[in-house]
Coordinates of C-alpha atoms and ligand atoms in Angstrom, one line a residue:
X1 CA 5.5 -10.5 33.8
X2 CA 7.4 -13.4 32.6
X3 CA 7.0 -16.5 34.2
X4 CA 10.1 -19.4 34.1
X5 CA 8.4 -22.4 34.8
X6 CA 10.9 -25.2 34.4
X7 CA 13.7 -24.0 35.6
X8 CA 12.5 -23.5 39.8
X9 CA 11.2 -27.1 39.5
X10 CA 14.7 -28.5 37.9
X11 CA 16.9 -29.6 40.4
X12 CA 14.5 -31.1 42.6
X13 CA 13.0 -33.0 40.0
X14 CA 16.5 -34.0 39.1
X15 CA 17.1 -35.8 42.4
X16 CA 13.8 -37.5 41.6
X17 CA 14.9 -38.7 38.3
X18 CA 17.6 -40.3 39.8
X19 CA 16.3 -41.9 42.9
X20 CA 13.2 -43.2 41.4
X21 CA 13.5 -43.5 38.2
X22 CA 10.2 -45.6 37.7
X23 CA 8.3 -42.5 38.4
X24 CA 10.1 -40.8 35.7
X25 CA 6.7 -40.0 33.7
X26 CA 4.5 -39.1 36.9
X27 CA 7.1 -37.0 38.3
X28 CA 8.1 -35.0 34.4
X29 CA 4.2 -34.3 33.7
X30 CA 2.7 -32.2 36.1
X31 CA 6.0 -29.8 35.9
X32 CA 4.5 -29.1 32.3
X33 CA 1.4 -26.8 32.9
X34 CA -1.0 -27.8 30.4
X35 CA -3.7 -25.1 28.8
X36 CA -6.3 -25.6 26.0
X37 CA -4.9 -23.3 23.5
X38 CA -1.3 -22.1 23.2
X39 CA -1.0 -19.0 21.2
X40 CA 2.6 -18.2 19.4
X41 CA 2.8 -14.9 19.0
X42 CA 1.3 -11.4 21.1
X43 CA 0.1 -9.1 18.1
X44 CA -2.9 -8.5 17.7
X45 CA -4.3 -11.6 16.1
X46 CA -2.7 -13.3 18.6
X47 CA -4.3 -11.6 21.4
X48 CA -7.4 -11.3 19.4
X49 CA -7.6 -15.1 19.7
X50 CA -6.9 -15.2 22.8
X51 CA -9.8 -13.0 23.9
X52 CA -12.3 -14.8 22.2
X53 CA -11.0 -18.1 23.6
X54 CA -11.1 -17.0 27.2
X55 CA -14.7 -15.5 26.6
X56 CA -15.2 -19.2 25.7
X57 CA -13.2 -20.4 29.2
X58 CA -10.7 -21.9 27.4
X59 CA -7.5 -21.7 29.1
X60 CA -4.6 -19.9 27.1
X61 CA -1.4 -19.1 27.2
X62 CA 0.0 -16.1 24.6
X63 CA 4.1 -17.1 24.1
X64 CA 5.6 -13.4 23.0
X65 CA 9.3 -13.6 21.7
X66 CA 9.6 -9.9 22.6
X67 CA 9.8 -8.5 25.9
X68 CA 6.4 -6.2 24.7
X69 CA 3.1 -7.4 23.4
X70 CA 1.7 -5.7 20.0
X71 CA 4.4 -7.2 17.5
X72 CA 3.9 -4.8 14.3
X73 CA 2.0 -2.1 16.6
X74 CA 4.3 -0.1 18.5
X75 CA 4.2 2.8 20.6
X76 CA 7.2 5.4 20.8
X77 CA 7.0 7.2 24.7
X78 CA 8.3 10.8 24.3
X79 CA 9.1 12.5 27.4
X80 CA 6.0 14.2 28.4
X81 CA 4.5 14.5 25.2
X82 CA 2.5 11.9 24.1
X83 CA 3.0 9.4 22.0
X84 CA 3.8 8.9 18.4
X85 CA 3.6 5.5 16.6
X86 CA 6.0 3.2 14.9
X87 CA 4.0 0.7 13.5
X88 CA 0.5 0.3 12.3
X89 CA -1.4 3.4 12.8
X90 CA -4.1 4.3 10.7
X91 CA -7.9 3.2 10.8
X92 CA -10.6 3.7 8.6
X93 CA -14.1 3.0 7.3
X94 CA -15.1 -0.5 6.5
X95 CA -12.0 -1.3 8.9
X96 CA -15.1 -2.8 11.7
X97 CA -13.2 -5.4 13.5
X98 CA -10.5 -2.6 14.3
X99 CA -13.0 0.1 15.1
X100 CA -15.0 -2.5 17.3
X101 CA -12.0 -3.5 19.5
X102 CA -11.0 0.2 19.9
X103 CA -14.6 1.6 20.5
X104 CA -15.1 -2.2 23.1
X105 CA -11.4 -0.7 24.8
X106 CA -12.9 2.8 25.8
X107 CA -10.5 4.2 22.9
X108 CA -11.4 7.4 21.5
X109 CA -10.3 8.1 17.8
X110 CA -9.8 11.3 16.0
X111 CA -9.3 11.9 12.1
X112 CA -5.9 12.3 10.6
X113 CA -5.0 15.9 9.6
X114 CA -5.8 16.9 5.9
X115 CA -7.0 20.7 6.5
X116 CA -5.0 22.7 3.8
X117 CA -3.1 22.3 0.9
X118 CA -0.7 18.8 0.0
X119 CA 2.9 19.4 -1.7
X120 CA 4.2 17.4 -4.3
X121 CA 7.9 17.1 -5.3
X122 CA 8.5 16.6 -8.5
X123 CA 11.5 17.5 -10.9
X124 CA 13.3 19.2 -8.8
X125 CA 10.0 21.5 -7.6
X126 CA 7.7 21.7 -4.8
X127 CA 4.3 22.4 -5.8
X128 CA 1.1 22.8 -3.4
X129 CA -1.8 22.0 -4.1
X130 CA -5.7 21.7 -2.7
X131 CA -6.0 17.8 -2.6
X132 CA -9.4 17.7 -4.5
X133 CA -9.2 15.5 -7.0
X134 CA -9.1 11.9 -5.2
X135 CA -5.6 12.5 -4.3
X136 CA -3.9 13.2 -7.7
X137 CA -1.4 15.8 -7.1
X138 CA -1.1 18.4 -10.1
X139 CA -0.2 16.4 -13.3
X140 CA -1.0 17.1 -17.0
X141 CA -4.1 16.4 -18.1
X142 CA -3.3 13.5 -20.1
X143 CA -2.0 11.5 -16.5
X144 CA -5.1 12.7 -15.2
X145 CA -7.0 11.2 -17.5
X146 CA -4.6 8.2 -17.5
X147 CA -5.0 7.5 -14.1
X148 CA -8.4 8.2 -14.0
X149 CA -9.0 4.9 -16.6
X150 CA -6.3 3.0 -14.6
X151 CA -8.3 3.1 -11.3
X152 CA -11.5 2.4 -12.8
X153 CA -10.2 -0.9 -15.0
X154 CA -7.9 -2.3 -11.7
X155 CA -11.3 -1.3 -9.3
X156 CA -13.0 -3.7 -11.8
X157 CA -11.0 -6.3 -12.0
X158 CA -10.4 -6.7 -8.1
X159 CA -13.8 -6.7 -7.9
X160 CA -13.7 -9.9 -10.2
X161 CA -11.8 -11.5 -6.9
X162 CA -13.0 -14.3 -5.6
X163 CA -12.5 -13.1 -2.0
X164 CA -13.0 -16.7 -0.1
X165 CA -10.6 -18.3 -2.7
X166 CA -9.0 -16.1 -4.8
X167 CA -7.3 -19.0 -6.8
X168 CA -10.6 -19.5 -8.2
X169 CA -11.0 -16.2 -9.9
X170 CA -11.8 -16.5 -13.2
X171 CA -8.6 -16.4 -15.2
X172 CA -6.5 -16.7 -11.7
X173 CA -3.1 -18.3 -13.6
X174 CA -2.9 -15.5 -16.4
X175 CA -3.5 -12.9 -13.3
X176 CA -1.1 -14.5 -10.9
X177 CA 1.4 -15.4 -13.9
X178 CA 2.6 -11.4 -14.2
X179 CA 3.7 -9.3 -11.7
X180 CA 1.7 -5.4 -10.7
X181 CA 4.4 -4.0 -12.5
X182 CA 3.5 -5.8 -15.9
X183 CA -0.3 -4.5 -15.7
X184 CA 0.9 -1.3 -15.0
X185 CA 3.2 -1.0 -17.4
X186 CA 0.6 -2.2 -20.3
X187 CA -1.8 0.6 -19.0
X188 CA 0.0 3.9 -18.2
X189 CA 2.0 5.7 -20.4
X190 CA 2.9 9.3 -19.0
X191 CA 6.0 9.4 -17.1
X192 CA 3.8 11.1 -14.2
X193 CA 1.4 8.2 -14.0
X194 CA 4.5 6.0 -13.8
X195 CA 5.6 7.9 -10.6
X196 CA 2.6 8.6 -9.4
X197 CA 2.0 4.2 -9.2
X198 CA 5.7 4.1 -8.2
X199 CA 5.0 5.8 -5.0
X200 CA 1.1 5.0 -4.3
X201 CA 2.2 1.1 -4.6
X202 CA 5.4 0.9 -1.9
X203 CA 3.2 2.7 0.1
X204 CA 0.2 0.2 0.4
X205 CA 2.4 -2.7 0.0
X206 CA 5.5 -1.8 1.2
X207 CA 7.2 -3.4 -2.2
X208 CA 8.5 -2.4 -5.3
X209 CA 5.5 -3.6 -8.3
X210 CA 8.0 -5.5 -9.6
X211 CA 7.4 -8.3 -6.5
X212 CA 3.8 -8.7 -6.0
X213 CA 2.0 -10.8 -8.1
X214 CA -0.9 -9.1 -10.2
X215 CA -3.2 -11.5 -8.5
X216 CA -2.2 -10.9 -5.0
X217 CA -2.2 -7.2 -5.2
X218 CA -6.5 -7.6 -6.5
X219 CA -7.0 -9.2 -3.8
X220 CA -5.4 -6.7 -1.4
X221 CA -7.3 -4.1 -3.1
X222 CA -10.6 -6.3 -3.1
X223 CA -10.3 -6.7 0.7
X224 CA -10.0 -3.3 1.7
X225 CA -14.2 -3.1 2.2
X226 CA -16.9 -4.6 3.8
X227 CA -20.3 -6.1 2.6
X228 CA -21.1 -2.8 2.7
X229 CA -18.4 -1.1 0.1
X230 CA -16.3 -3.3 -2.2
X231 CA -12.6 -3.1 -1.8
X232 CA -10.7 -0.3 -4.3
X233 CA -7.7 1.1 -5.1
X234 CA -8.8 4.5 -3.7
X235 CA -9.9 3.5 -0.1
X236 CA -6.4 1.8 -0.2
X237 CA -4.9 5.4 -0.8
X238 CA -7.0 7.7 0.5
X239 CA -6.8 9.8 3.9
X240 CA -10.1 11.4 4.4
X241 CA -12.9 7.8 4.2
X242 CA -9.7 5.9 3.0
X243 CA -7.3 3.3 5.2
X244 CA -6.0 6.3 6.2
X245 CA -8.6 8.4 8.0
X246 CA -8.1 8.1 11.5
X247 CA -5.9 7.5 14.4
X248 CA -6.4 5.9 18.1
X249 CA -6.0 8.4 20.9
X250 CA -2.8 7.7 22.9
X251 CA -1.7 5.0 20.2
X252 CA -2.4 1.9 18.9
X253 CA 0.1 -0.1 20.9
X254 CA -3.2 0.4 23.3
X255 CA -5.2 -2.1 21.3
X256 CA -2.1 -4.6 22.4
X257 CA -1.3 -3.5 25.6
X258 CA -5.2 -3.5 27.1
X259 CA -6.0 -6.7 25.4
X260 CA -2.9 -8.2 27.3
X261 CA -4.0 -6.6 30.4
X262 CA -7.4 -7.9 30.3
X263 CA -5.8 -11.6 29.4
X264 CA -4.0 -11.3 32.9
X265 CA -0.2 -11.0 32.5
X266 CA -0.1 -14.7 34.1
X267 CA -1.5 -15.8 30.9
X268 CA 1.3 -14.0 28.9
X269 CA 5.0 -14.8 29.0
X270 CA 6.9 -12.1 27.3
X271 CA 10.7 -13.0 26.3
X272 CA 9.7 -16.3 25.2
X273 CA 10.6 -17.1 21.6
X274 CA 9.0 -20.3 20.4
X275 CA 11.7 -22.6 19.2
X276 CA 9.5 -26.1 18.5
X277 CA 6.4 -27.4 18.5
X278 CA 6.0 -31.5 19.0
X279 CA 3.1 -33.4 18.8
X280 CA 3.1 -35.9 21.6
X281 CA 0.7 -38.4 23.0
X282 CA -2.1 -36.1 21.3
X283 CA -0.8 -32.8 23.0
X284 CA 1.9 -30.5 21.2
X285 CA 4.5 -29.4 23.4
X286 CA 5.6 -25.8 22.7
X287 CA 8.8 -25.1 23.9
X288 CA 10.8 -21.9 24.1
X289 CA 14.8 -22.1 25.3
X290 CA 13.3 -22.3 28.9
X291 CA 9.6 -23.0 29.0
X292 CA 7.4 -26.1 27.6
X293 CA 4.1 -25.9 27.9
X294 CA 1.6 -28.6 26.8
X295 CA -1.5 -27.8 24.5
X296 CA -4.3 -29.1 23.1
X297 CA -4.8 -26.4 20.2
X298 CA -1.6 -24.0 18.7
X299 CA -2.2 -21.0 17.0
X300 CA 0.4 -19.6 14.8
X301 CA -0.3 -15.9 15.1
X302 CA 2.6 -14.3 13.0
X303 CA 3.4 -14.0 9.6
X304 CA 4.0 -16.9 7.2
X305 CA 7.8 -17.1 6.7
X306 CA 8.4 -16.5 10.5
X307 CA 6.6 -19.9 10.7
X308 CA 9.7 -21.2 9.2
X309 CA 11.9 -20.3 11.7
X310 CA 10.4 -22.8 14.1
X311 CA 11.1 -26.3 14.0
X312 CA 8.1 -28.8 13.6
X313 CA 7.7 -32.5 14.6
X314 CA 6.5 -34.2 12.5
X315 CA 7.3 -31.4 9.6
X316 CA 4.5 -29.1 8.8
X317 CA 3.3 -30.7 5.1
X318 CA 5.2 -29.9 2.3
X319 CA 2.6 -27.7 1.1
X320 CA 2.4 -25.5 4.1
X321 CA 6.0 -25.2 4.3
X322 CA 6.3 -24.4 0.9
X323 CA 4.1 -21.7 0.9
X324 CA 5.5 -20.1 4.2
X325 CA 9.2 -20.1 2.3
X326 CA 7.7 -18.3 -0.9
X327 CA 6.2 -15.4 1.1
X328 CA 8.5 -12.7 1.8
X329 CA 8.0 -9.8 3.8
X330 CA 7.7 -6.4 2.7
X331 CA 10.6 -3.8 3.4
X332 CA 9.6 -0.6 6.2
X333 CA 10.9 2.1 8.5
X334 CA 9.1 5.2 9.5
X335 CA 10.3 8.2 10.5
X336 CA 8.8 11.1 12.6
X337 CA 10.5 14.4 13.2
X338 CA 9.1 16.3 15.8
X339 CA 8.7 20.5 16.9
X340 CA 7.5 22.1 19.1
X341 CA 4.9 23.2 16.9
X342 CA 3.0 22.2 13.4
X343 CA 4.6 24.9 11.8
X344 CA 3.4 23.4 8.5
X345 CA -0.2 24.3 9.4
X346 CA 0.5 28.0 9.7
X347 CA 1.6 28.2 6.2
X348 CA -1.7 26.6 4.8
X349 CA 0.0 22.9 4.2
X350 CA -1.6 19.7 5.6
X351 CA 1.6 18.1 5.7
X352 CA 0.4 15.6 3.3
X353 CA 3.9 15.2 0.7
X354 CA 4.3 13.1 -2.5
X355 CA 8.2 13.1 -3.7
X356 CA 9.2 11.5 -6.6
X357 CA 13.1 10.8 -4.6
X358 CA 14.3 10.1 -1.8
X359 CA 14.2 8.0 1.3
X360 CA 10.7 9.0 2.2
X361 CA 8.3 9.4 -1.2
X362 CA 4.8 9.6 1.3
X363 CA 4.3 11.8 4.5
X364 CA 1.8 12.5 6.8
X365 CA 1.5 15.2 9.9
X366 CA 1.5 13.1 12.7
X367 CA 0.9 15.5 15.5
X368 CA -1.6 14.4 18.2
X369 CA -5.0 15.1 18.6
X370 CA -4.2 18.0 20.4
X371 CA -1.9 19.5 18.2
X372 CA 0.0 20.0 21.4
X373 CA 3.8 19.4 19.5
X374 CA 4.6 18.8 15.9
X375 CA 5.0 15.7 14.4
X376 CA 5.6 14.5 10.5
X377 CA 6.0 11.3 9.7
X378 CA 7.4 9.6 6.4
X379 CA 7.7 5.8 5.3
X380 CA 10.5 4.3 4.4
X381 CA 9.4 1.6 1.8
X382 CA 10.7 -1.2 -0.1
X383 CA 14.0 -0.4 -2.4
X384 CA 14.8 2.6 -0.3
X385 CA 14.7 0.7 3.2
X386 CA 16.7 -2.0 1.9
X387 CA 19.6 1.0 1.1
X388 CA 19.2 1.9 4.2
X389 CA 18.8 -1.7 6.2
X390 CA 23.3 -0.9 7.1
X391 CA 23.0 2.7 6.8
X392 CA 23.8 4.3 10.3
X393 CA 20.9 6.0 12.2
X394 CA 22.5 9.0 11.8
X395 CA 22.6 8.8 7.9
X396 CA 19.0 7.3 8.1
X397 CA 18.0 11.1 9.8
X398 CA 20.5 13.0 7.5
X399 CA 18.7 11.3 4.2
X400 CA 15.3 11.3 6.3
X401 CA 15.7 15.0 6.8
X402 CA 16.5 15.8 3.2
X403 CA 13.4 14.4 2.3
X404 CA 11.3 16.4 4.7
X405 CA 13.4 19.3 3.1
X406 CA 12.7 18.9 -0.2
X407 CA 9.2 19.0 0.3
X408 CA 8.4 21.5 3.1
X409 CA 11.5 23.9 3.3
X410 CA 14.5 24.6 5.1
X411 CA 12.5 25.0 8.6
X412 CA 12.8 21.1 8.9
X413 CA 16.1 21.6 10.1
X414 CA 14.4 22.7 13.3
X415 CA 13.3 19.2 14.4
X416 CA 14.0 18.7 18.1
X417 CA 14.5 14.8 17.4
X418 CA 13.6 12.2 14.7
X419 CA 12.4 8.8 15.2
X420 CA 13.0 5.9 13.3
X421 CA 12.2 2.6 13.2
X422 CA 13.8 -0.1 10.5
X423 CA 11.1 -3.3 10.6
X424 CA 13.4 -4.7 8.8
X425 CA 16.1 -5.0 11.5
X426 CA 13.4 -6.5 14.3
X427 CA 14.3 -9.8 14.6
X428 CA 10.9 -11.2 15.1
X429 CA 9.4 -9.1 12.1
X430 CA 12.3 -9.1 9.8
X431 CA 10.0 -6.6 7.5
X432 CA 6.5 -5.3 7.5
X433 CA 4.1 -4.4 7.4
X434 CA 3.2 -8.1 6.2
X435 CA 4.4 -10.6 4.1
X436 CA 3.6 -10.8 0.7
X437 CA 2.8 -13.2 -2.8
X438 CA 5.2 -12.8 -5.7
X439 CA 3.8 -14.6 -9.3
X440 CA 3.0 -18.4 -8.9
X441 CA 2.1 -18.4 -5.1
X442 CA -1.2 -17.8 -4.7
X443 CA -2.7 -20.2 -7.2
X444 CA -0.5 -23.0 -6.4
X445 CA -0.2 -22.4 -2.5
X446 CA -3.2 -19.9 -1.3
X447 CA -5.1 -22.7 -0.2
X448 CA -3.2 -23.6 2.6
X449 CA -3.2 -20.2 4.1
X450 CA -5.7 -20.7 6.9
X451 CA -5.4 -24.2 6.4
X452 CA -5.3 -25.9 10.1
X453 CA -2.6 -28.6 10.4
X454 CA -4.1 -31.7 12.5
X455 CA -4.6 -29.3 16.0
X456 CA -2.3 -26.2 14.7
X457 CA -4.3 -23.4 13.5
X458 CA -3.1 -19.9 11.3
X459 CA -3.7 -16.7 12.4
X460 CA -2.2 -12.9 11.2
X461 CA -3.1 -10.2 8.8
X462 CA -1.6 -12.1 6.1
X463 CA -4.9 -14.8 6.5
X464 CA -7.4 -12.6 6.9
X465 CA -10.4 -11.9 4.3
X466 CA -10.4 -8.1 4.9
X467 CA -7.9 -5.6 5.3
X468 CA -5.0 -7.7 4.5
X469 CA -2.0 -6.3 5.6
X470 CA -3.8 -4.1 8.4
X471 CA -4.8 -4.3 12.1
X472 CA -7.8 -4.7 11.0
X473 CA -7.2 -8.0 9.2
X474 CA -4.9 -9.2 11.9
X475 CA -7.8 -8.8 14.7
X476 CA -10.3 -10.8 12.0
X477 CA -8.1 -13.6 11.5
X478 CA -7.6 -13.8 14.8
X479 CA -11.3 -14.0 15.9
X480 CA -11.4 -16.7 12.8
X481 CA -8.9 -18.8 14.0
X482 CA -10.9 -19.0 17.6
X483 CA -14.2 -19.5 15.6
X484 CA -12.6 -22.5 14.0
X485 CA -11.1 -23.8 17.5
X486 CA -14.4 -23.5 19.2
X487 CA -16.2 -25.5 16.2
X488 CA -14.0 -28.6 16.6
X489 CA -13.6 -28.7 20.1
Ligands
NAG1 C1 -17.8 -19.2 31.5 O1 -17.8 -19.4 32.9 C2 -18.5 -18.5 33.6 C3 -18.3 -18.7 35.1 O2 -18.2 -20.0 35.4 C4 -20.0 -18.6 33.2 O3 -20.8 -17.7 33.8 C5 -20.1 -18.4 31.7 O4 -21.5 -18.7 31.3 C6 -19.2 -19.3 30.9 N1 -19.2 -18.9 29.5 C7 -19.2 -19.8 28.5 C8 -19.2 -19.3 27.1 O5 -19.2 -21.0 28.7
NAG2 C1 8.7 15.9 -15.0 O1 9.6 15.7 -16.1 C2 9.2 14.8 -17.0 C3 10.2 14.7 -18.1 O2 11.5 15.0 -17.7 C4 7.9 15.3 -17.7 O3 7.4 14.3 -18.6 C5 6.9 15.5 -16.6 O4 5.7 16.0 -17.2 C6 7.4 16.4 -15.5 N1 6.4 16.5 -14.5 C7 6.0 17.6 -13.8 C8 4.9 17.5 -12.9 O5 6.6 18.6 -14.0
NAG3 C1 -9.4 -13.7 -19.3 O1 -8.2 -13.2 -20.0 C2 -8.5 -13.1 -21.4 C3 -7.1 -12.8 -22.0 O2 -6.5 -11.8 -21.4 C4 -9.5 -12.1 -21.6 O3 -9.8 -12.0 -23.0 C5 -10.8 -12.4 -20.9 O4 -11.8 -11.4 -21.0 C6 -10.5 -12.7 -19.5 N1 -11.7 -13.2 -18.8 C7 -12.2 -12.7 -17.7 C8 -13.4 -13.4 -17.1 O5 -11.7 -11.8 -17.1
NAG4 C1 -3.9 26.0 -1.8 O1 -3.8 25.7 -3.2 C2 -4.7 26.5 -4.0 C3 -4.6 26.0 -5.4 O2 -3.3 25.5 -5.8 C4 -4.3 27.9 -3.9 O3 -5.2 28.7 -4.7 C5 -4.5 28.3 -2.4 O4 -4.0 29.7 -2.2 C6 -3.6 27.5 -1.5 N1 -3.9 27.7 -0.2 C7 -3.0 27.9 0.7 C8 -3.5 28.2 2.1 O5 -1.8 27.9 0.5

């Protein structure tokens, strides 16, 4: 699939260079194939863009650093069996531009299991229980109550948000000023509530509360809706009608892969880490270690500080630049051990887990559709993928496996093989599943977020108005950043 276009075209050129050298610039151009929109980055948003453009017959070009499209979305091939996935996974309700693009892709979806009872460690115990309650696994009645009040008061102040500009919410410095963990702290008092956030939060965010601002986490929570359905805390959390309700037959790599294929794999050059972008003579020139190709429009589809990592000329503004070095990304692995069977299922459990230790604190059964083999799955977020971003993969399963045990019993031994993936250790993710906005950043920098600079445009989950953080914000913000392309054509 992956085209080298200068390098064929070298040494004869070459010879011209030196035996005419007058011709220099009408020989050097046309060895530069020029397109209306070059896209960095084959994710979703990227390819999102690229769709709408070429509906619009622009001419595109996607420029993948990995050998694969999909970036964050990532399909895992077992041998005859399927396939299980390493990256983004779960769609729900509200989740439309998602939903479109699998329903317009002839992909069928089917709902995550739930039938049976959940199982929470905690203390030292494994408890089941029927998950009836919004989720809340069997606490005291006070951190009931407790949480109860907390959902309710952080519902309403996300829905305070100004969605558009969140920097102009009322009281936006005060909110941005103090970090999750500061709210939380000044509204939950039981030790089980404490937990209870401790887990829920790495495993929407994929960070500790301690990093995001208080700001940035409302507006997470206040984009994860529609017109129809505000944004809350619950849908964020919730399986059944939550972010978490369904899954894409056969994967959602698919989203990636048939967007590509429909693009034409001439219009795609995998391997081809962007290393500068120059504007010259009113074209940029994008340039990988091998190719150049000349543009008229460049889309940025990846997350903010990966921006970083490519060099400018002239400099992206300070503003720009400062904002894509003060957005980290969050800290992820999953991990999915499979049987032969959901043997879970047979002793009444849904193999929904909440663990208050351990590598993996949140699990899911991840079998397919089917239910043709086993599968569970576990994240591995924030503090507890950073101790593991050296560990060997072998001590990643041992403490993976552990977790698994804790929760579900001593037959988790009986996994025929666990997968895991570190998103911290991909070179063109370095994290996941996005970036995200300690204290200070939102306020002061949000505003250049989807801010075009001159012809460059900014596309990625991270941008997006709904569903930040999810496939369905990255496909928005990529259909955005072609909207605003087409407008100033
Ligand atoms: C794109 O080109 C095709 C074929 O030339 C034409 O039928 C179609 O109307 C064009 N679409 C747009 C949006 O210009
Ligand atoms: C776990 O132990 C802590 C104190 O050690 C206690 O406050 C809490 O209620 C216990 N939780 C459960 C669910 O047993
Ligand atoms: C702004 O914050 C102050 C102090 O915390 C509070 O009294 C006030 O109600 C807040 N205003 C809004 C609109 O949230
Ligand atoms: C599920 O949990 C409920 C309440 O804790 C219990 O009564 C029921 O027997 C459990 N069901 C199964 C299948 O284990």
């Amino acid at each position: 699939m992956r085209l080298v276009l200068s390098r064929s075209s070298f040494s004869v050129m070459h010879l011209f260079l030196i035996a005419i050298p007058l011709c220099h610039a009408l020989v050097a151009t046309p060895s530069i194939p020029e397109v209306d929109v070059a896209i960095i980055g084959g994710g979703l948003s990227g390819l999102s863009a690229a769709k709408e453009l070429a509906a619009a017959n622009k001419s595109i070009v996607v420029l993948e650093a990995r050998d694969r499209v999909g970036g964050r979305v990532l399909n895992a091939n077992l041998a005859g069996k399927d396939v299980q996935e390493l990256g983004g996974e779960y769609i729900g309700p509200t989740q439309n531009r998602v939903l479109a693009l699998a329903a317009e892709l002839g992909l069928p979806t089917y709902k995550t299991y739930t039938e049976g009872n959940s199982t929470f460690y905690r203390n030292g115990t494994a408890r089941h229980y029927k998950d009836g309650l919004g989720g809340i696994p069997p606490v005291g009645l006070d951190t009931l109550v407790e949480l109860a009040v907390f959902m309710t008061d952080i519902n309403n102040l996300a829905s305070t948000v100004d969605l558009e500009e969140p920097w102009n919410t009322p009281n936006a410095t005060a909110l941005d000023s103090m970090t999750l963990e500061t709210y939380v702290n000044s509204k939950l008092s039981t030790s089980d509530s404490r937990v209870l956030l401790d887990v829920a939060i790495p495993a929407i965010l994929s960070t500790e509360m301690k990093e995001p601002s208080l700001l940035y986490s409302l507006w997470c929570i206040a984009a994860a809706g529609d017109e129809t359905g505000p944004g809350t805390i619950n849908r964020l959390i919730g399986v059944d009608g939550g972010a978490q309700d369904s899954r894409v037959s056969g994967g959602t790599q698919l989203l990636a892969t048939l967007l590509a294929e429909r693009l034409g794999s001439e219009n795609i050059y995998l391997d081809t880490p962007v290393r500068k972008v120059q504007l010259k003579e009113s074209r940029y020139l994008v340039s990988s270690d091998e190719n150049t190709v000349s543009a008229r429009h460049v889309v940025c589809a990846m997350s903010p500080p990966l921006v970083t990592r490519i060099t400018f000329d002239p400099p992206l503004p300070a503003g720009r630049d400062q904002l894509n070095q003060r957005m980290p990304m969050g800290a992820l692995g999953k991990a999915i051990a499979i049987y032969p069977s959901a043997w879970w299922r047979d002793e009444g459990l849904n193999g929904v887990g909440v663990s208050d230790t351990g590598a993996i604190r949140v699990t899911y059964d991840n079998s397919p559709a089917d239910g043709s083999f086993g599968a569970m799955m576990g994240f591995i977020e924030a503090d507890e993928m950073r101790k593991l971003d050296t560990a060997s993969e072998d001590e990643v399963k041992r403490q993976v496996k552990q977790s698994f045990a804790n929760l579900f019993g001593p037959r988790v031994d009986d996994a025929t093989d666990v997968l895991i993936q570190r998103w911290d250790l991909e070179e063109f993710s370095r994290g996941g599943p996005s970036a995200l906005m300690p204290p200070g950043v939102l306020t002061q920098y949000g505003s250049y977020l989807r801010a075009p600079v001159g012809r460059i445009h900014f596309a990625g989950t991270e941008t997006s108005l709904r569903w930040i953080g999810y496939m369905d914000g990255a496909i928005s913000s990529g259909e955005r950043v072609a909207g605003e392309i087409l407008e100033n054509w």
